[in-house]
PDB file of C-alpha atoms in Angstrom:
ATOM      1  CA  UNK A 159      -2.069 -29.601  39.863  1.00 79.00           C
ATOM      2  CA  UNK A 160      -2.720 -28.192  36.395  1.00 88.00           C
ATOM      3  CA  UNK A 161       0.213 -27.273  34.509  1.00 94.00           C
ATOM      4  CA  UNK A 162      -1.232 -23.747  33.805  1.00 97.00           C
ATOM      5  CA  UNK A 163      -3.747 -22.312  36.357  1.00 96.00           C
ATOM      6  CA  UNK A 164      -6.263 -19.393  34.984  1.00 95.00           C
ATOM      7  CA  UNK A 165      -9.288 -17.941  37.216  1.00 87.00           C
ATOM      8  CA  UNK A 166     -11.900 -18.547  35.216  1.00 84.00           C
ATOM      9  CA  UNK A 167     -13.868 -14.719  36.696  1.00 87.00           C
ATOM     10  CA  UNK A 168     -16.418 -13.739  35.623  1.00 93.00           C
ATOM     11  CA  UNK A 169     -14.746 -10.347  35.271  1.00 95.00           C
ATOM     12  CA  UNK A 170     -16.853  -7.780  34.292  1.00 97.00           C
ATOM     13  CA  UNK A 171     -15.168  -3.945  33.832  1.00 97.00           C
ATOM     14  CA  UNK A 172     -16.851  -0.600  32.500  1.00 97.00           C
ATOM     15  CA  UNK A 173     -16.089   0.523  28.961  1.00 98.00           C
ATOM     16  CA  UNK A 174     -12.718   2.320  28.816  1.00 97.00           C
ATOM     17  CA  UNK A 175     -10.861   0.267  31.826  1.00 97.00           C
ATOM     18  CA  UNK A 176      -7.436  -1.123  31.698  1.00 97.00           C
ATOM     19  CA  UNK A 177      -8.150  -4.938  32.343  1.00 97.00           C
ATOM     20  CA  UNK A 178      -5.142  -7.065  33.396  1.00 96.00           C
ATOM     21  CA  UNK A 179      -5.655 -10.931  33.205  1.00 97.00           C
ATOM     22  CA  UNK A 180      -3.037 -13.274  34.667  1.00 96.00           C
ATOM     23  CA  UNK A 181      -1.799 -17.430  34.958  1.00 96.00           C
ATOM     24  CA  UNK A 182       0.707 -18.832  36.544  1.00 97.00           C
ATOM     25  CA  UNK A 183       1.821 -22.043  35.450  1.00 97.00           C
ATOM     26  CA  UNK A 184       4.231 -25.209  37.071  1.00 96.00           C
ATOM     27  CA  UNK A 185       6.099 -26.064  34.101  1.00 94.00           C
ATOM     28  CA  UNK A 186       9.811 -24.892  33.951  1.00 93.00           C
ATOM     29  CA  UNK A 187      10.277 -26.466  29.877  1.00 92.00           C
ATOM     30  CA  UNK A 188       7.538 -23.738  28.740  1.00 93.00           C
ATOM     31  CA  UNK A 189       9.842 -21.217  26.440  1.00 90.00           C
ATOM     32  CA  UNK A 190       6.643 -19.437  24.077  1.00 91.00           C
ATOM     33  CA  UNK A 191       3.323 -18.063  26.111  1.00 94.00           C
ATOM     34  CA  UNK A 192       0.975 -17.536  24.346  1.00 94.00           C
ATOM     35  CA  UNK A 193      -3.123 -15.213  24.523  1.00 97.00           C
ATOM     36  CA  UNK A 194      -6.603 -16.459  23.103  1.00 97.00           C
ATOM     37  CA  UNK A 195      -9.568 -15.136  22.655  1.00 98.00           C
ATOM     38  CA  UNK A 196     -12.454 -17.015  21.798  1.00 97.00           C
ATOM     39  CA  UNK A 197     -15.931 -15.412  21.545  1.00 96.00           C
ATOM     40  CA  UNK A 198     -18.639 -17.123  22.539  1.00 93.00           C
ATOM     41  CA  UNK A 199     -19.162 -20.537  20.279  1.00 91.00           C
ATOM     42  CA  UNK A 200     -16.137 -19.769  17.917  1.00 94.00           C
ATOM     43  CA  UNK A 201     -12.454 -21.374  17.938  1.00 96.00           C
ATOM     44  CA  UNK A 202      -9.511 -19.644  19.745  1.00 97.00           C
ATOM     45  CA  UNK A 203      -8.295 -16.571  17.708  1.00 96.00           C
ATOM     46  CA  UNK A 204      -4.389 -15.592  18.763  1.00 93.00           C
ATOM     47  CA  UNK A 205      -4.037 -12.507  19.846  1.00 95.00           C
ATOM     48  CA  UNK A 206       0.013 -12.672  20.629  1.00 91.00           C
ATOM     49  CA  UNK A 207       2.697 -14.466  21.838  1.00 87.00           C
ATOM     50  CA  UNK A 208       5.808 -13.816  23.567  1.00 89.00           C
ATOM     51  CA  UNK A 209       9.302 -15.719  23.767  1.00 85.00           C
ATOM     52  CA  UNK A 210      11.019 -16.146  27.270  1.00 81.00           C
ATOM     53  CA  UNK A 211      10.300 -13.319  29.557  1.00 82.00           C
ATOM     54  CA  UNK A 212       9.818 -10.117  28.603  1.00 85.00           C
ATOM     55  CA  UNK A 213       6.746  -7.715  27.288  1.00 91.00           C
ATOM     56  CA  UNK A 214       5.191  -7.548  23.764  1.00 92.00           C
ATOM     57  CA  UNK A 215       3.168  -4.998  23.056  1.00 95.00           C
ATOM     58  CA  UNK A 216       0.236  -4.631  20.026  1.00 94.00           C
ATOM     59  CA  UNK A 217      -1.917  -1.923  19.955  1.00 96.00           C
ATOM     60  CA  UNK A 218      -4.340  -1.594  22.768  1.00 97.00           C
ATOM     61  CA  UNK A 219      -2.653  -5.306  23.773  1.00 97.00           C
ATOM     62  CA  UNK A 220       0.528  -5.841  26.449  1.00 97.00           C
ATOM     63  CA  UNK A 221       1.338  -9.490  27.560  1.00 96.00           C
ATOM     64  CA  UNK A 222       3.922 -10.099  29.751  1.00 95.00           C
ATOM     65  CA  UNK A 223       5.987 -13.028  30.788  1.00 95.00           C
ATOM     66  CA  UNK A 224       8.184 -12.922  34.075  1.00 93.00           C
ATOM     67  CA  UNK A 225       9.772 -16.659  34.147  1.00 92.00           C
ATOM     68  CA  UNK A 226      11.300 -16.158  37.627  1.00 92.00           C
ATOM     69  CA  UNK A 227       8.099 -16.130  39.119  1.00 94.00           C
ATOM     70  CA  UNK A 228       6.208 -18.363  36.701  1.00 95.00           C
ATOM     71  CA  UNK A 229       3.547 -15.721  36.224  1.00 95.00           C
ATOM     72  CA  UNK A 230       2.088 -14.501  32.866  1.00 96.00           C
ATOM     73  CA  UNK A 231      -0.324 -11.435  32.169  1.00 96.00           C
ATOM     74  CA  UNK A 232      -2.488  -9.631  29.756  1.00 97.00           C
ATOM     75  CA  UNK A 233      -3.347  -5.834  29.742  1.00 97.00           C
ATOM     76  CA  UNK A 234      -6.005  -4.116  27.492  1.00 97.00           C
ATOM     77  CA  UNK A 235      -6.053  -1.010  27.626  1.00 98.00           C
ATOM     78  CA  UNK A 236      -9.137   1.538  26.378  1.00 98.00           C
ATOM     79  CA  UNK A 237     -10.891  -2.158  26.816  1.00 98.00           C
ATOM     80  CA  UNK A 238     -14.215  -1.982  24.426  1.00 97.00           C
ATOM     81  CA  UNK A 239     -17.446  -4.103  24.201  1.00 97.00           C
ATOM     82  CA  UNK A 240     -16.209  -5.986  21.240  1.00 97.00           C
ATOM     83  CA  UNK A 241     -13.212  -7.303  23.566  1.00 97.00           C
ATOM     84  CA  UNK A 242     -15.850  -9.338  25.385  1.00 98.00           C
ATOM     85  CA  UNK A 243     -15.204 -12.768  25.376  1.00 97.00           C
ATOM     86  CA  UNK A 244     -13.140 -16.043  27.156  1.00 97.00           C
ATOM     87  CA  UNK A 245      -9.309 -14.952  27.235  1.00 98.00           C
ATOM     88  CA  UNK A 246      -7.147 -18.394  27.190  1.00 98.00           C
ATOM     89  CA  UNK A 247      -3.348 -18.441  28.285  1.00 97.00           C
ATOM     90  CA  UNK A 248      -1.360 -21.010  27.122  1.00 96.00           C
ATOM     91  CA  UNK A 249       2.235 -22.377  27.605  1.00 95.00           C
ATOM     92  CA  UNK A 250       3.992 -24.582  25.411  1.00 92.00           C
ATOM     93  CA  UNK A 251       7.855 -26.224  25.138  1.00 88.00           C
ATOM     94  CA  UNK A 252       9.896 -26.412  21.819  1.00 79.00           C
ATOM     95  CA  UNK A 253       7.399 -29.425  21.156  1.00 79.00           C
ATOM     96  CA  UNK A 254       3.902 -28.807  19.449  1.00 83.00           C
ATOM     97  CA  UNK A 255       1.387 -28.728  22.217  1.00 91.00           C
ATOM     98  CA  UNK A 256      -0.687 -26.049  23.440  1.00 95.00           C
ATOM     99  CA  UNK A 257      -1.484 -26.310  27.446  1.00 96.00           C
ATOM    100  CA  UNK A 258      -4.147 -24.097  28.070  1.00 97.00           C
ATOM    101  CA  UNK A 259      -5.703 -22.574  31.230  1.00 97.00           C
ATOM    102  CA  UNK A 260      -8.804 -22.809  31.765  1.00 96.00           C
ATOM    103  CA  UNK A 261     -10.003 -19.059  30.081  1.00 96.00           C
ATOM    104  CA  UNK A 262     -10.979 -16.081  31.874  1.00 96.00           C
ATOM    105  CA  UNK A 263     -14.400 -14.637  30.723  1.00 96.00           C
ATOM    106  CA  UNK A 264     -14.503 -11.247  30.357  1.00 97.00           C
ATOM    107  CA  UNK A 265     -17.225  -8.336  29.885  1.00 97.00           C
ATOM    108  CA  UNK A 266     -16.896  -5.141  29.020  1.00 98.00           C
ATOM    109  CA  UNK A 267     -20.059  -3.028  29.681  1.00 97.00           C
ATOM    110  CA  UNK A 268     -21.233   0.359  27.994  1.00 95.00           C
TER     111      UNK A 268
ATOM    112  CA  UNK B  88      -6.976 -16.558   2.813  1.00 55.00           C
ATOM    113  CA  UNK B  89      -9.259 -19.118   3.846  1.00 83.00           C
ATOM    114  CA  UNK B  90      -9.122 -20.352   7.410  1.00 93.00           C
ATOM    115  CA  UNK B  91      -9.338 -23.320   9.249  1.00 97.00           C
ATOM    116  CA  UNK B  92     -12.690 -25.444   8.512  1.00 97.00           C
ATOM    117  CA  UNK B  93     -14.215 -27.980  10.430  1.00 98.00           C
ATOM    118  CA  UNK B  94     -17.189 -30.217   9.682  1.00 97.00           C
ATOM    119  CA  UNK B  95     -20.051 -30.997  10.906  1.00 97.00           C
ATOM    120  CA  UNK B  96     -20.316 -27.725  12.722  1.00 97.00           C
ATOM    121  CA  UNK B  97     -22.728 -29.505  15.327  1.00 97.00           C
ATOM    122  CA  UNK B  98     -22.971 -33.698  15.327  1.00 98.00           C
ATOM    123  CA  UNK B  99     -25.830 -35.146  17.493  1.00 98.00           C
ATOM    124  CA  UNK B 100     -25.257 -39.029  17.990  1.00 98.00           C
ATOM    125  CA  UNK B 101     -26.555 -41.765  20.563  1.00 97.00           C
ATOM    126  CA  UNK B 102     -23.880 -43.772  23.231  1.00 97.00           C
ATOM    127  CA  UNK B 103     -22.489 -46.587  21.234  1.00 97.00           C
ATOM    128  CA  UNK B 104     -22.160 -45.261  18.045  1.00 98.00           C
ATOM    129  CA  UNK B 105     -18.919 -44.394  15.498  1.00 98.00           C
ATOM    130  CA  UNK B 106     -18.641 -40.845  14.527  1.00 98.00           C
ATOM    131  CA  UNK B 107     -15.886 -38.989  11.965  1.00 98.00           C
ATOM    132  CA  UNK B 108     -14.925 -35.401  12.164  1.00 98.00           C
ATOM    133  CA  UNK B 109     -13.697 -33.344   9.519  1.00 98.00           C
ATOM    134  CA  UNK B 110     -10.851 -30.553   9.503  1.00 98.00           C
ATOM    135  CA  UNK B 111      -9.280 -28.583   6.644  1.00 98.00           C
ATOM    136  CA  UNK B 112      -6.395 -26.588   7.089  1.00 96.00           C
ATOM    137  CA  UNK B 113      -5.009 -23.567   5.778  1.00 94.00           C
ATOM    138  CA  UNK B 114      -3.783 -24.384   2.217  1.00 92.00           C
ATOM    139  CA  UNK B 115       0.363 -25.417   2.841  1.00 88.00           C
ATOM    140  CA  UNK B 116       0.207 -25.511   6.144  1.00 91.00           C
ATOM    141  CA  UNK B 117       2.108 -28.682   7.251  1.00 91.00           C
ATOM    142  CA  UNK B 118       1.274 -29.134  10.980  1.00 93.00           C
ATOM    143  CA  UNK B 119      -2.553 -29.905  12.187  1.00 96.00           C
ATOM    144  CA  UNK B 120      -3.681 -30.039  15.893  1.00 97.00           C
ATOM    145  CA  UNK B 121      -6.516 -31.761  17.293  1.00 98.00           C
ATOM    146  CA  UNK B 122      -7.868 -30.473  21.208  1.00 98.00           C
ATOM    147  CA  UNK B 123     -10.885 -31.273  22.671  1.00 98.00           C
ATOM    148  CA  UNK B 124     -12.930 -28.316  24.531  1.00 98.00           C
ATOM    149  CA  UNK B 125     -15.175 -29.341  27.323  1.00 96.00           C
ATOM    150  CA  UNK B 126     -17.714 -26.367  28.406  1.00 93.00           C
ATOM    151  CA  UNK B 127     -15.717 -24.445  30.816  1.00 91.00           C
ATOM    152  CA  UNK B 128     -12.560 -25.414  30.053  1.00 94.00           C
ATOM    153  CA  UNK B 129      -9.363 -25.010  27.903  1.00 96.00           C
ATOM    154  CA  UNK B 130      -8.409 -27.030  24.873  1.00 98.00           C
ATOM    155  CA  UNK B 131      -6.905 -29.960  25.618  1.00 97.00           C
ATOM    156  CA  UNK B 132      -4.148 -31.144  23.508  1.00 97.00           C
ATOM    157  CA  UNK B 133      -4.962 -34.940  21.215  1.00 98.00           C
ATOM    158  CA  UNK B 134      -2.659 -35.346  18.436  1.00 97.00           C
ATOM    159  CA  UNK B 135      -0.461 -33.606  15.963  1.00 95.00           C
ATOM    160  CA  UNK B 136       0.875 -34.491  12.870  1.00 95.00           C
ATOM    161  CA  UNK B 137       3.386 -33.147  10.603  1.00 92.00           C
ATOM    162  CA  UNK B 138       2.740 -34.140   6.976  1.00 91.00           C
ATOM    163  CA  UNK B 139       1.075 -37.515   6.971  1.00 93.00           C
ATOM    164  CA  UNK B 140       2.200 -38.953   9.889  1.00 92.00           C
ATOM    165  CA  UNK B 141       1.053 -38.759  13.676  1.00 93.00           C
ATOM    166  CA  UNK B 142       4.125 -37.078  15.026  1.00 91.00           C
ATOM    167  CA  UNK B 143       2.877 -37.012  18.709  1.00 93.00           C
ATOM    168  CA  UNK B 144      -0.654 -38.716  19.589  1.00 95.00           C
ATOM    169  CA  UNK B 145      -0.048 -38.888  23.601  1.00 94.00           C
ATOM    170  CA  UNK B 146      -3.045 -36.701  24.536  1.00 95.00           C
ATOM    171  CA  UNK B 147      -5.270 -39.368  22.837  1.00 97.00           C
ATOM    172  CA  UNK B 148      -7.740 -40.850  25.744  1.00 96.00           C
ATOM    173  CA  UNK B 149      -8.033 -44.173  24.521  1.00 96.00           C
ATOM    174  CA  UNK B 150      -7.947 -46.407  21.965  1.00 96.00           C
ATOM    175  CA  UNK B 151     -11.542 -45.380  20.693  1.00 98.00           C
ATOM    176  CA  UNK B 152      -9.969 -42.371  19.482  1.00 98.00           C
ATOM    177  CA  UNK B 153      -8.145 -42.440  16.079  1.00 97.00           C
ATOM    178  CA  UNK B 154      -6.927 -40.031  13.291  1.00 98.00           C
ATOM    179  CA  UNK B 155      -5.400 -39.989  10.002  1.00 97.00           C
ATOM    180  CA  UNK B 156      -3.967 -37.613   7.416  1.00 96.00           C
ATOM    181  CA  UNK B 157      -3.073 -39.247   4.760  1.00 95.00           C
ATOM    182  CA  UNK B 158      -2.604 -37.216   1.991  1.00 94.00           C
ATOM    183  CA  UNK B 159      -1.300 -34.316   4.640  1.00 91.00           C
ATOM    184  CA  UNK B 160      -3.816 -31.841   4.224  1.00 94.00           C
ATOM    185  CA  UNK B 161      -7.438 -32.658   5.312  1.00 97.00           C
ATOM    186  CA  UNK B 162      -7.887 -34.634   8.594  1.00 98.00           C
ATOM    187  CA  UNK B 163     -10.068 -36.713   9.894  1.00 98.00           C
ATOM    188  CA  UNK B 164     -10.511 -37.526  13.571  1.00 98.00           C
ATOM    189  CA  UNK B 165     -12.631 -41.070  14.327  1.00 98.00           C
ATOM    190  CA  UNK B 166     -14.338 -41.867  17.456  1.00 98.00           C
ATOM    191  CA  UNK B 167     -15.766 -45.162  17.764  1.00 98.00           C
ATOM    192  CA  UNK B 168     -18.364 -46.281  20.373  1.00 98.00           C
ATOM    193  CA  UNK B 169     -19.232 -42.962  21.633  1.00 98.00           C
ATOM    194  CA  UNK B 170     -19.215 -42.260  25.458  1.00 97.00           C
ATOM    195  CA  UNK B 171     -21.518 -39.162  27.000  1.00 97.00           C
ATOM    196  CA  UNK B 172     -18.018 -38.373  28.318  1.00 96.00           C
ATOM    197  CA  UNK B 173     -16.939 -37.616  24.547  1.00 98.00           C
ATOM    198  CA  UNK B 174     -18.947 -34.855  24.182  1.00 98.00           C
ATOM    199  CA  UNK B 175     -17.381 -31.475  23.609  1.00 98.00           C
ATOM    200  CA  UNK B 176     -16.288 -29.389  21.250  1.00 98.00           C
ATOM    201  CA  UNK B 177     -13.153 -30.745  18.848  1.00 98.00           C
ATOM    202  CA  UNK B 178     -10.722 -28.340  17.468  1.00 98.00           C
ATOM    203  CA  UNK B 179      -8.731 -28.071  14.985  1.00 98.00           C
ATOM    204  CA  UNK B 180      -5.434 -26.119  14.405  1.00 96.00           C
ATOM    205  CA  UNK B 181      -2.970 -25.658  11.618  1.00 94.00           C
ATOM    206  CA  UNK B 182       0.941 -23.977  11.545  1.00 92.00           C
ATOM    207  CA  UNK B 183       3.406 -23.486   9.300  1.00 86.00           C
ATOM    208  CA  UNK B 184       6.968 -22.085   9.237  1.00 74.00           C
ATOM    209  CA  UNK B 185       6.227 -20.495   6.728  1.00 63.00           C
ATOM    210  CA  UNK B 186       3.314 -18.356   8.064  1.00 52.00           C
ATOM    211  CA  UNK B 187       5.423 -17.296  10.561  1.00 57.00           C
ATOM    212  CA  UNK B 188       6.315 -20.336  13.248  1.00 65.00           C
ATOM    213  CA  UNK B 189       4.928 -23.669  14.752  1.00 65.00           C
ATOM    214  CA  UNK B 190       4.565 -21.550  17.551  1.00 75.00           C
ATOM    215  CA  UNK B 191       1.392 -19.826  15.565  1.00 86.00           C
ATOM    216  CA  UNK B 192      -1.577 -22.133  15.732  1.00 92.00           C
ATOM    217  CA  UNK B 193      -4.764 -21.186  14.181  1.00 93.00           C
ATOM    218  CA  UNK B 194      -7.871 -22.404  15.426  1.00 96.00           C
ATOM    219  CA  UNK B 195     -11.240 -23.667  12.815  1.00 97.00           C
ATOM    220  CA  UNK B 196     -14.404 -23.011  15.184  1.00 97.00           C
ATOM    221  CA  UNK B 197     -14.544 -26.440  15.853  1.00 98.00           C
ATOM    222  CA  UNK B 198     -17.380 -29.277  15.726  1.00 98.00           C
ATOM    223  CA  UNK B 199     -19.501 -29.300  18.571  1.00 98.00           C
ATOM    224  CA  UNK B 200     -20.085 -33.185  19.322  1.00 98.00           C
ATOM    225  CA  UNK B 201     -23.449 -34.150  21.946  1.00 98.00           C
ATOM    226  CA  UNK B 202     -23.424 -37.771  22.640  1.00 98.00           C
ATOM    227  CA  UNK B 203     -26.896 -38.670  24.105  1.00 96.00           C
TER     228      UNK B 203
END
């Protein structure tokens, strides 16, 4: 089983939708979460991270964290063209390492 | 600021051979990641140092796999006797406390390596 478990879509939503992307993961010693984008042929760009559960909210951008269940989630809201691209999730422990799902791709149509 | 760089962008070699990748982090920043992308999937965590030294290399495959930092700024991750298996894209990430936290890893757009 992989530590952090992402469906990989395609998701494809209309211009203007709220999209909500989600992982769970297996690993109780993850304390930061964190969200990726990476457009097509570029390196992972970090869009936020949270501590513990909780939400953390930036601009058109909600993740959320709920540790009891293991579950974490994305929301764009107003989603836009330009946020087409492979969303990543990613746990990690106090120690350096990044464990990523396996990205969700994501287009937004006009 | 400049970013994360990583050189070659692309590297085309044959099965066999030794191949070195380049990464530069973001001026001061003391940590550097390597991950390995394969089409379709996440980065996978290699090795991180802190300064010069490897602090945690346990995502390595193999021993083909090596990398160094020695002056603990550019890195320098070295494949030798290339597998088709090796091919993917290698990434390179760089923290600091100072931007911010470790927990804050910026990605260079990687070097895309084809092993025929």
């Amino acid at each position: 089983q992989k530590e952090v478990e992402q469906d990989p879509g395609p998701l494809s939503v209309p211009e203007g939708a709220i999209v909500s992307l989600n992982c769970t993961y297996s690993n109780s010693a993850f304390q930061y979460f964190m969200w990726y984008r990476q457009y097509s042929r570029k390196g992972p760009e970090l869009l936020m991270y949270t501590y513990s559960s909780g939400n953390k909210e930036d601009g058109r951008f909600t993740a959320q964290v709920d540790k009891s269940s293991k579950y974490i989630s994305l929301f764009i809201r107003d989603s836009q063209p330009s946020d087409s691209a492979t969303y990543l999730c990613a746990g990690k422990t106090s120690g350096s390492r990044l464990t990523f799902g396996e990205g969700t791709q994501l287009t937004v149509n006009p | 600021g400049a970013g994360v760089s990583q050189t070659p962008s692309n590297k085309v070699t044959e099965k066999g051979k030794y191949v070195e990748l380049r990464c530069d982090p973001i001026s001061g920043h003391t940590a550097l990641y390597w991950y390995r992308q394969s089409l379709g999937q996440g980065p996978e965590f290699l090795i991180y140092f802190q300064g010069t030294g490897a602090a945690d290399d346990s995502g390595l495959p193999n021993d083909r796999f090596f990398a160094v930092r020695p002056e603990g700024s550019v890195s320098t991750l070295k494949i030798q006797r290339t597998e088709r298996g090796d091919s993917a894209v290698y990434l390179c990430a760089s923290s600091s406390k100072l931007a911010g936290s470790y927990n804050e890893q910026f990605f260079g757009p990687g070097t895309r390596l084809t092993v025929l």
